[in-house]
Short mmCIF file of C-alpha atoms in Angstrom, two decimals:
data_model
loop_
_atom_site.label_atom_id
_atom_site.label_comp_id
_atom_site.label_asym_id
_atom_site.label_seq_id
_atom_site.Cartn_x
_atom_site.Cartn_y
_atom_site.Cartn_z
CA MET H 1 107.72 109.94 107.69
CA GLY H 2 110.26 112.25 106.00
CA HIS H 3 112.38 112.30 109.14
CA LYS H 4 112.32 108.50 109.29
CA VAL H 5 113.30 108.22 105.63
CA TRP H 6 116.16 110.68 106.19
CA ASN H 7 117.37 108.68 109.19
CA ASP H 8 117.18 105.44 107.19
CA LYS H 9 119.14 107.05 104.37
CA LYS H 10 121.75 108.46 106.76
CA ARG H 11 122.10 105.09 108.47
CA PHE H 12 122.52 103.36 105.09
CA ILE H 13 125.20 105.86 104.01
CA TRP H 14 127.10 105.35 107.27
CA ILE H 15 126.90 101.57 106.99
CA LEU H 16 128.07 101.74 103.37
CA ALA H 17 130.96 104.06 104.35
CA VAL H 18 132.06 101.78 107.18
CA LEU H 19 131.87 98.66 104.99
CA LEU H 20 133.80 100.27 102.12
CA LEU H 21 136.48 101.74 104.38
CA ALA H 22 136.78 98.49 106.31
CA ALA H 23 137.14 96.54 103.07
CA PHE H 24 139.76 98.94 101.71
CA VAL H 25 141.71 99.09 104.98
CA VAL H 26 141.68 95.30 105.40
CA THR H 27 142.70 94.76 101.76
CA SER H 28 145.48 97.36 101.93
CA GLY H 29 146.61 96.02 105.31
CA ILE H 30 146.76 92.43 104.08
CA SER H 31 148.65 93.54 100.94
CA TYR H 32 151.10 95.50 103.08
CA GLN H 33 151.62 92.60 105.48
CA VAL H 34 152.13 90.08 102.68
CA ALA H 35 154.57 92.42 100.92
CA HIS H 36 156.33 93.14 104.21
CA ASP H 37 156.66 89.43 105.04
CA SER H 38 158.09 88.64 101.62
CA LEU H 39 160.33 91.74 101.51
CA SER H 40 163.33 90.08 103.16
CA GLU H 41 163.14 87.05 100.90
CA GLN H 42 162.68 89.19 97.80
CA ILE H 43 165.63 91.45 98.66
CA GLU H 44 168.01 88.65 99.66
CA GLU H 45 167.14 86.16 96.92
CA ASN H 46 166.04 88.31 94.00
CA THR H 47 166.37 92.08 93.86
CA LEU H 48 169.77 92.47 95.52
CA PRO H 49 171.54 89.69 93.55
CA LEU H 50 169.96 91.07 90.37
CA THR H 51 171.20 94.58 91.21
CA SER H 52 174.64 93.16 91.95
CA ASP H 53 174.65 91.39 88.59
CA ASN H 54 173.68 94.61 86.82
CA ILE H 55 176.40 96.60 88.55
CA TYR H 56 178.93 93.87 87.85
CA SER H 57 178.01 93.99 84.16
CA GLU H 58 178.54 97.74 84.11
CA ILE H 59 181.86 97.35 85.91
CA GLN H 60 182.90 94.88 83.24
CA HIS H 61 182.40 97.69 80.76
CA ASP H 62 183.69 100.63 82.82
CA LEU H 63 186.54 99.28 84.95
CA LEU H 64 187.99 96.37 83.03
CA LYS H 65 188.96 98.57 80.13
CA PRO H 66 192.31 99.59 81.71
CA ILE H 67 193.21 95.93 82.24
CA PHE H 68 192.59 95.32 78.57
CA ILE H 69 194.72 98.35 77.62
CA SER H 70 197.56 97.26 79.90
CA SER H 71 197.43 93.78 78.41
CA LEU H 72 197.74 95.21 74.91
CA MET H 73 200.70 97.32 76.00
CA ALA H 74 202.43 94.34 77.61
CA GLN H 75 201.99 92.29 74.44
CA ASP H 76 202.91 95.13 72.10
CA THR H 77 205.85 94.12 69.84
CA PHE H 78 207.10 97.71 69.75
CA VAL H 79 207.46 97.91 73.54
CA ARG H 80 209.31 94.60 73.75
CA ASP H 81 211.55 95.26 70.71
CA TRP H 82 212.39 98.75 71.97
CA THR H 83 213.32 97.38 75.42
CA LEU H 84 215.44 94.55 74.02
CA ASP H 85 217.18 97.09 71.74
CA GLN H 86 218.88 98.69 74.75
CA GLU H 87 216.09 101.28 75.18
CA LYS H 88 217.48 103.55 72.48
CA ASN H 89 215.61 106.77 71.61
CA PRO H 90 213.48 107.07 74.82
CA ASP H 91 211.40 109.70 73.02
CA LYS H 92 209.84 106.96 70.90
CA LEU H 93 208.48 105.15 73.98
CA VAL H 94 207.38 108.42 75.60
CA ARG H 95 205.47 109.29 72.40
CA TYR H 96 203.92 105.80 72.42
CA LEU H 97 202.81 106.19 76.05
CA LYS H 98 201.39 109.64 75.25
CA GLU H 99 199.34 108.21 72.37
CA ILE H 100 198.00 105.45 74.63
CA GLN H 101 196.97 108.00 77.23
CA ASP H 102 195.31 110.30 74.70
CA LYS H 103 193.59 107.51 72.78
CA TYR H 104 192.06 105.73 75.75
CA GLY H 105 191.53 108.70 78.07
CA THR H 106 193.62 107.37 80.99
CA VAL H 107 195.20 109.74 83.51
CA THR H 108 198.60 108.10 83.17
CA SER H 109 200.49 105.47 81.18
CA PHE H 110 203.95 104.12 82.04
CA PHE H 111 206.64 101.51 81.54
CA VAL H 112 209.40 100.53 83.99
CA SER H 113 212.40 98.67 82.56
CA GLU H 114 213.89 95.81 84.56
CA ALA H 115 217.27 96.36 82.90
CA THR H 116 217.73 100.07 83.60
CA ARG H 117 215.00 100.59 86.27
CA ASN H 118 213.98 103.71 84.34
CA TYR H 119 210.41 104.88 84.95
CA TYR H 120 209.10 105.96 81.53
CA HIS H 121 205.96 108.14 81.60
CA SER H 122 203.85 109.84 78.95
CA SER H 123 205.56 113.08 79.97
CA GLY H 124 209.13 111.73 79.88
CA VAL H 125 211.55 109.70 82.02
CA LEU H 126 210.52 110.46 85.58
CA LYS H 127 213.03 108.55 87.72
CA LYS H 128 214.89 105.35 88.41
CA ILE H 129 213.18 102.71 90.52
CA ASP H 130 215.04 102.11 93.79
CA ASP H 131 214.49 99.03 95.95
CA ILE H 132 215.00 101.04 99.13
CA ASP H 133 212.39 103.67 98.19
CA ALA H 134 209.01 102.89 99.81
CA ASN H 135 207.25 104.60 96.92
CA ASP H 136 208.71 102.00 94.54
CA ALA H 137 207.72 98.95 96.54
CA TRP H 138 204.85 98.31 94.13
CA TYR H 139 207.28 97.44 91.31
CA PHE H 140 209.09 94.77 93.31
CA ARG H 141 205.77 93.43 94.53
CA VAL H 142 204.56 93.02 90.94
CA ARG H 143 207.85 91.49 89.85
CA SER H 144 207.51 88.92 92.67
CA LEU H 145 203.97 87.88 91.78
CA PRO H 146 203.50 84.15 91.10
CA LYS H 147 203.80 83.09 87.47
CA SER H 148 200.05 82.55 87.38
CA GLU H 149 199.45 86.23 88.18
CA ILE H 150 200.66 88.57 85.43
CA TYR H 151 199.11 91.82 86.72
CA GLU H 152 197.79 93.55 89.81
CA VAL H 153 195.45 96.43 90.54
CA ASN H 154 196.37 98.84 93.29
CA ILE H 155 195.61 102.36 94.44
CA ASP H 156 198.57 104.68 94.86
CA GLN H 157 199.74 108.23 94.39
CA ASP H 158 200.48 109.30 90.86
CA THR H 159 204.25 109.23 90.38
CA ALA H 160 204.01 112.27 88.07
CA ASN H 161 201.62 114.16 90.36
CA ARG H 162 201.75 113.35 94.07
CA ASN H 163 198.53 115.27 94.72
CA ARG H 164 196.50 112.79 92.69
CA THR H 165 195.47 109.26 93.67
CA VAL H 166 195.29 106.74 90.86
CA ILE H 167 194.00 103.22 90.36
CA TYR H 168 196.89 101.49 88.65
CA VAL H 169 196.84 98.37 86.53
CA ASN H 170 200.42 97.08 86.69
CA TYR H 171 201.08 94.49 83.98
CA LYS H 172 204.19 92.28 83.66
CA VAL H 173 206.09 92.48 80.36
CA PHE H 174 207.98 89.44 79.06
CA ASP H 175 210.34 89.13 76.08
CA PHE H 176 209.68 86.66 73.32
CA ASP H 177 211.33 83.89 75.34
CA GLY H 178 209.18 84.53 78.42
CA ASN H 179 211.79 86.42 80.41
CA PHE H 180 210.62 89.28 82.65
CA ILE H 181 211.73 92.63 81.20
CA GLY H 182 209.58 95.20 83.02
CA VAL H 183 206.15 96.44 84.06
CA THR H 184 203.75 98.57 82.03
CA GLY H 185 200.25 99.82 82.56
CA VAL H 186 197.77 102.68 82.83
CA GLY H 187 195.93 104.45 85.60
CA LEU H 188 192.42 105.76 86.26
CA ALA H 189 191.65 108.73 88.52
CA VAL H 190 190.08 107.57 91.78
CA GLU H 191 187.67 110.54 91.67
CA SER H 192 186.20 109.42 88.35
CA VAL H 193 185.74 105.86 89.64
CA LYS H 194 184.05 107.19 92.80
CA LYS H 195 181.67 109.16 90.61
CA MET H 196 180.98 105.94 88.76
CA ILE H 197 180.12 104.22 92.05
CA GLU H 198 177.88 107.12 93.06
CA LEU H 199 176.12 106.76 89.71
CA TYR H 200 175.50 103.07 90.46
CA GLN H 201 174.16 103.96 93.91
CA THR H 202 171.83 106.62 92.54
CA ARG H 203 170.61 104.40 89.73
CA TYR H 204 169.91 101.36 91.90
CA ASN H 205 169.38 103.03 95.30
CA ARG H 206 171.93 100.70 96.92
CA SER H 207 175.23 101.17 98.77
CA VAL H 208 178.17 100.05 96.58
CA TYR H 209 181.84 99.62 97.50
CA PHE H 210 184.89 97.43 96.81
CA THR H 211 187.28 95.53 99.08
CA ASP H 212 190.49 93.69 98.37
CA ARG H 213 191.06 90.08 99.35
CA GLN H 214 192.22 91.10 102.80
CA GLY H 215 188.99 92.93 103.51
CA ASN H 216 190.34 96.46 103.09
CA VAL H 217 187.76 98.82 101.57
CA THR H 218 189.51 100.01 98.44
CA LEU H 219 186.87 102.16 96.74
CA HIS H 220 183.66 103.76 97.90
CA SER H 221 181.54 106.84 97.37
CA GLU H 222 181.75 110.08 99.33
CA GLY H 223 178.78 109.18 101.54
CA PHE H 224 180.13 105.78 102.59
CA LEU H 225 179.32 105.07 106.27
CA GLY H 226 181.31 101.88 106.83
CA ALA H 227 184.76 101.31 108.36
CA ASP H 228 188.06 101.00 106.51
CA THR H 229 187.88 97.20 106.62
CA LEU H 230 185.14 94.59 106.66
CA GLN H 231 186.52 93.27 109.91
CA ALA H 232 186.02 96.66 111.58
CA THR H 233 182.50 97.20 110.24
CA PRO H 234 179.87 96.75 112.99
CA GLY H 235 177.87 93.59 112.33
CA LEU H 236 180.35 92.20 109.79
CA GLU H 237 183.17 91.22 112.17
CA MET H 238 182.14 87.56 112.23
CA LEU H 239 181.02 87.50 108.58
CA ALA H 240 184.05 89.07 106.88
CA THR H 241 185.75 85.67 106.44
CA ARG H 242 182.63 84.32 104.77
CA ILE H 243 182.74 87.17 102.22
CA LEU H 244 186.49 86.90 101.56
CA THR H 245 186.48 83.12 101.05
CA SER H 246 183.49 82.88 98.74
CA PRO H 247 183.27 84.02 95.11
CA SER H 248 179.66 85.06 95.71
CA THR H 249 177.44 85.25 98.79
CA SER H 250 174.23 86.82 100.11
CA PHE H 251 173.12 87.32 103.70
CA SER H 252 171.78 89.93 106.12
CA TYR H 253 173.25 91.44 109.27
CA LYS H 254 172.33 94.05 111.88
CA ARG H 255 173.93 97.51 111.92
CA ASP H 256 172.75 100.31 114.20
CA GLY H 257 169.57 98.37 114.89
CA LYS H 258 168.72 98.09 111.19
CA THR H 259 168.69 95.01 108.99
CA ILE H 260 171.19 95.32 106.14
CA TYR H 261 171.09 92.92 103.20
CA LEU H 262 174.46 92.26 101.57
CA ASN H 263 175.47 90.64 98.31
CA SER H 264 179.13 90.20 97.40
CA ARG H 265 180.94 88.75 94.45
CA LEU H 266 184.56 88.50 93.43
CA VAL H 267 185.57 90.59 90.42
CA SER H 268 188.29 88.16 89.45
CA ASP H 269 189.97 90.46 86.91
CA PHE H 270 190.44 93.13 89.57
CA LYS H 271 190.93 90.65 92.41
CA TRP H 272 188.52 92.82 94.37
CA TYR H 273 185.13 92.05 95.91
CA LEU H 274 182.14 94.04 94.78
CA VAL H 275 179.82 94.58 97.77
CA VAL H 276 176.24 95.80 97.31
CA GLU H 277 174.13 96.57 100.39
CA GLN H 278 170.50 97.51 100.90
CA ASP H 279 168.91 98.91 104.04
CA GLU H 280 165.66 97.04 104.74
CA SER H 281 164.11 100.20 106.19
CA LEU H 282 164.22 101.81 102.73
CA GLY H 283 162.12 98.97 101.35
CA LYS H 284 159.79 99.14 104.34
CA GLN H 285 159.45 102.88 103.88
CA LYS H 286 158.43 102.35 100.26
CA LEU H 287 155.90 99.75 101.34
CA LEU H 288 154.56 102.09 104.01
CA THR H 289 154.35 104.94 101.51
CA THR H 290 152.50 102.67 99.11
CA PHE H 291 150.18 101.56 101.93
CA TRP H 292 149.26 105.15 102.84
CA ALA H 293 148.87 106.05 99.17
CA ASN H 294 146.51 103.10 98.71
CA LEU H 295 144.63 104.09 101.85
CA GLY H 296 144.33 107.68 100.65
CA LEU H 297 143.08 106.46 97.28
CA SER H 298 140.63 104.16 99.07
CA ILE H 299 139.25 107.09 101.09
CA PHE H 300 138.90 109.13 97.90
CA VAL H 301 137.10 106.26 96.13
CA THR H 302 134.88 105.74 99.21
CA LEU H 303 133.94 109.42 99.27
CA ALA H 304 133.22 109.33 95.55
CA ILE H 305 131.03 106.24 95.94
CA LEU H 306 129.24 107.78 98.92
CA LEU H 307 128.66 111.01 96.99
CA ILE H 308 127.23 109.10 94.03
CA ALA H 309 125.19 106.90 96.36
CA ASN H 310 123.90 109.93 98.24
CA MET H 311 122.94 111.73 95.03
CA THR H 312 121.29 108.61 93.62
CA LEU H 313 119.47 107.81 96.85
CA GLY H 314 118.48 111.46 97.23
CA LYS H 315 117.06 111.47 93.72
CA TYR H 316 115.07 108.29 94.27
CA GLN H 317 114.14 109.39 97.77
CA ARG H 318 112.70 112.66 96.47
CA LYS H 319 110.89 110.74 93.77
CA LEU H 320 109.48 108.23 96.27
CA GLU H 321 108.56 110.99 98.71
CA LEU H 322 106.80 112.83 95.91
CA MET H 323 104.97 109.66 94.89
CA ALA H 324 104.10 108.91 98.52
CA SER H 325 102.93 112.42 99.36
CA THR H 326 101.19 113.72 96.22
CA ASP H 327 98.18 112.83 94.20
CA LYS H 328 99.25 111.47 90.82
CA LEU H 329 96.49 113.14 88.81
CA THR H 330 96.57 116.67 90.24
CA GLY H 331 99.93 116.99 91.96
CA ALA H 332 98.13 118.11 95.12
CA ALA H 333 99.01 116.58 98.47
CA ASN H 334 97.39 113.29 99.40
CA ARG H 335 95.78 112.49 102.73
CA GLN H 336 98.96 111.08 104.28
CA ALA H 337 100.95 114.23 103.49
CA PHE H 338 98.05 116.39 104.67
CA GLU H 339 97.89 114.66 108.04
CA GLU H 340 101.62 115.29 108.67
CA TYR H 341 101.41 118.93 107.60
CA PHE H 342 98.15 119.44 109.49
CA ALA H 343 99.65 118.11 112.74
CA LYS H 344 102.66 120.46 112.45
CA SER H 345 100.49 123.48 111.56
CA LEU H 346 98.11 122.76 114.38
CA ALA H 347 100.95 122.52 116.90
CA ARG H 348 102.42 125.80 115.63
CA SER H 349 99.00 127.50 115.79
CA VAL H 350 98.52 126.43 119.40
CA LEU H 351 102.06 127.42 120.38
CA ASP H 352 101.93 130.84 118.67
CA GLY H 353 98.27 131.53 119.48
CA THR H 354 97.49 132.17 115.79
CA PRO H 355 94.31 131.15 113.93
CA MET H 356 94.12 128.30 111.46
CA SER H 357 91.25 127.50 109.09
CA VAL H 358 90.28 124.55 106.94
CA LEU H 359 88.35 124.83 103.66
CA ILE H 360 86.78 121.86 101.92
CA PHE H 361 85.07 121.91 98.51
CA ASP H 362 83.95 119.55 95.81
CA ILE H 363 82.77 119.89 92.21
CA ASP H 364 79.04 120.09 91.85
CA TYR H 365 77.34 117.35 89.86
CA PHE H 366 80.67 115.91 88.80
CA LYS H 367 79.10 112.53 88.07
CA HIS H 368 77.18 114.19 85.23
CA VAL H 369 80.50 115.34 83.72
CA ASN H 370 81.89 111.81 83.77
CA ASP H 371 78.70 110.34 82.39
CA GLN H 372 78.40 112.90 79.58
CA TYR H 373 82.01 113.38 78.53
CA GLY H 374 83.82 110.32 79.89
CA HIS H 375 86.33 109.80 82.67
CA ASN H 376 89.26 111.20 80.67
CA ILE H 377 87.49 114.53 80.32
CA GLY H 378 86.47 114.25 83.97
CA ASP H 379 90.11 113.87 84.98
CA LEU H 380 90.97 116.93 82.88
CA VAL H 381 88.30 118.93 84.70
CA ILE H 382 89.70 117.85 88.10
CA GLN H 383 93.21 118.85 87.00
CA THR H 384 92.00 122.23 85.77
CA VAL H 385 90.14 122.99 88.99
CA SER H 386 93.18 121.90 91.07
CA ASN H 387 95.52 124.17 89.10
CA MET H 388 93.17 127.14 89.43
CA VAL H 389 92.99 126.69 93.20
CA LYS H 390 96.79 126.30 93.54
CA SER H 391 97.34 129.58 91.73
CA GLN H 392 95.32 131.45 94.39
CA LEU H 393 97.04 129.98 97.46
CA ARG H 394 100.09 131.09 99.42
CA ASP H 395 103.26 129.00 99.75
CA GLU H 396 102.35 128.01 103.30
CA ASP H 397 98.83 126.90 102.32
CA LEU H 398 98.29 123.25 101.47
CA LEU H 399 95.91 121.85 98.86
CA CYS H 400 94.96 118.21 99.36
CA ARG H 401 92.88 115.94 97.15
CA TRP H 402 90.53 114.56 99.78
CA GLY H 403 88.44 112.29 97.58
CA GLY H 404 87.45 111.80 93.92
CA GLU H 405 86.34 115.37 93.19
CA GLU H 406 86.69 116.66 96.74
CA PHE H 407 89.55 118.91 97.89
CA LEU H 408 90.64 120.21 101.27
CA ILE H 409 92.70 123.35 101.85
CA LEU H 410 94.68 124.07 105.02
CA LEU H 411 95.07 127.80 105.70
CA PRO H 412 97.61 128.52 108.50
CA ASN H 413 97.38 131.92 110.23
CA ILE H 414 94.00 132.63 108.57
CA ASP H 415 90.80 133.29 110.59
CA LEU H 416 87.26 132.37 109.59
CA SER H 417 86.44 135.69 107.93
CA ARG H 418 89.49 135.69 105.66
CA SER H 419 89.11 132.00 104.86
CA HIS H 420 85.53 132.73 103.80
CA ASP H 421 86.79 135.41 101.44
CA ILE H 422 89.34 132.98 99.98
CA ALA H 423 86.65 130.32 99.51
CA GLU H 424 84.40 132.83 97.72
CA ARG H 425 87.22 133.95 95.44
CA ILE H 426 87.96 130.34 94.53
CA ARG H 427 84.26 129.58 93.94
CA GLU H 428 83.79 132.64 91.71
CA SER H 429 86.89 131.96 89.63
CA ILE H 430 85.84 128.35 88.96
CA GLU H 431 82.30 129.42 88.08
CA ALA H 432 83.65 131.95 85.59
CA ARG H 433 85.98 129.48 83.90
CA VAL H 434 84.87 127.69 80.75
CA ILE H 435 86.84 124.52 80.05
CA ARG H 436 87.14 123.86 76.33
CA VAL H 437 88.16 120.36 75.24
CA ASN H 438 87.53 118.41 72.02
CA GLY H 439 85.06 121.05 70.85
CA ASN H 440 83.11 120.90 74.09
CA GLU H 441 82.60 123.78 76.50
CA ILE H 442 82.33 122.61 80.08
CA GLN H 443 81.43 124.86 82.95
CA VAL H 444 81.45 123.61 86.55
CA THR H 445 80.78 125.07 89.98
CA VAL H 446 81.93 124.10 93.45
CA SER H 447 80.40 124.01 96.90
CA ALA H 448 82.57 124.74 99.92
CA GLY H 449 82.59 124.54 103.69
CA VAL H 450 84.87 126.60 105.94
CA ALA H 451 85.74 126.26 109.63
CA GLU H 452 88.30 127.82 111.97
CA TYR H 453 90.11 125.75 114.57
CA ARG H 454 88.76 126.05 118.08
CA ALA H 455 90.95 125.85 121.18
CA SER H 456 91.32 122.31 122.53
CA GLU H 457 89.49 120.93 119.52
CA LYS H 458 90.63 117.58 118.19
CA PRO H 459 91.77 117.47 114.53
CA GLU H 460 89.02 115.03 113.55
CA GLU H 461 86.42 117.32 115.15
CA LEU H 462 87.59 120.23 113.01
CA ILE H 463 87.45 118.10 109.85
CA ASN H 464 84.01 116.89 110.84
CA ARG H 465 82.72 120.47 111.31
CA VAL H 466 84.02 121.66 107.97
CA ASP H 467 82.56 118.57 106.32
CA ILE H 468 79.15 119.40 107.81
CA ALA H 469 79.48 122.96 106.49
CA LEU H 470 80.13 121.54 102.99
CA TYR H 471 77.01 119.38 103.30
CA GLN H 472 75.02 122.47 104.29
CA ALA H 473 76.29 124.34 101.21
CA LYS H 474 75.05 121.52 99.03
CA GLU H 475 71.70 121.42 100.85
CA GLN H 476 71.29 125.15 100.26
CA GLY H 477 71.50 124.74 96.49
CA ARG H 478 75.26 124.23 95.72
CA ASN H 479 77.67 126.75 94.17
CA ARG H 480 78.01 128.45 97.51
CA VAL H 481 80.16 128.65 100.68
CA ALA H 482 78.91 127.64 104.12
CA LEU H 483 80.61 128.51 107.39
CA SER H 484 80.91 126.53 110.59
CA TYR H 485 80.94 128.87 113.57
#
């Protein structure tokens, strides 16, 4: 019976484990698949444009400042008055440019006069602009800009320090009548802007770079993997025109076997395109990581549930087994438990060639106890006798309540002589015991029969012989032990 119960419990635990794990795996798998299927749409339509908007907003704050400064310089009355006044006292303009540079933290500030072609810098007058010098081509390009365009942004070497690359904002300067009188502006170090881009990339986990209107990549971080132009970037050859002709666009393309999501928008003040890219595999990796994390958590929860279930079932199983195998009043084994234990002991006795004895006893004249003192007192007497017998048995012996006041004891590895001694010791101890309850003194005796298992004897034959021995003890006057040879 116990083996069957254990198998049923084990089967239940396995079924519960399989159901829980299956439920968790299916749920996590469906969640992963749904998230995976909507990933492309989410990236292209929501997260990437939102990231692009956030970066654009930060650029408005970080990169448009030099345009604002250059605009103030171009509109400054001092600069225009000083230029129109034949550029007297150059030190005044140099000091002005130095104050602009120090106040706003730019790496350079300058003014080039159309009248004298002098290049004024925060450190002094550097040179004269020459139309045949390739390094001065920027000035003539700015001067030739359409009337609708009053400034340009370009990347060039610093005129004062050829080892440094600077992002220049070149702003046209007009006199009070609208006549062109020169170009002024400030510059930012390319390295600082690259660090700014790297900050954006780290913060948003996206690839960020800028291109001009011709598709040339103007600014990018150190780890940029693309080509120098959009047209030369694998996967973007046919899409570059779409980017450069639209103020804002979103799409995906393939690069090195991976899906890349791209969002671009024109930064009109800079006349550059901000391009933000996201590798789909990064999103998939996050989903996969989340899936495995959920699965790991599911396994942990399953194990916890199984542990709790096992402990709870074990507790109730032990309780049920105890209820099913013991007598409620005395705590001794019942007949069902005895039969299982008897079968195992008998098999072991036969296999090992060892003796095994059975002792049966009941309380003499127990009906008189019930009639005189009541059934509650009678139950107390039965409990007392049972406890006295238990205290004299070994761990391997088994006490069974066989009937109302009748008990049976299984004595493995005990022959008839020793079992007779045990029966006499039990009889004598019970006879000597006075049970005191509610002011009453109750003394009982027991009669017992003892038999040793015979080779090839059936279990019921052994029980029958020991039962006959008990009957003989009663016939001989009770309070005695009879043997069955």
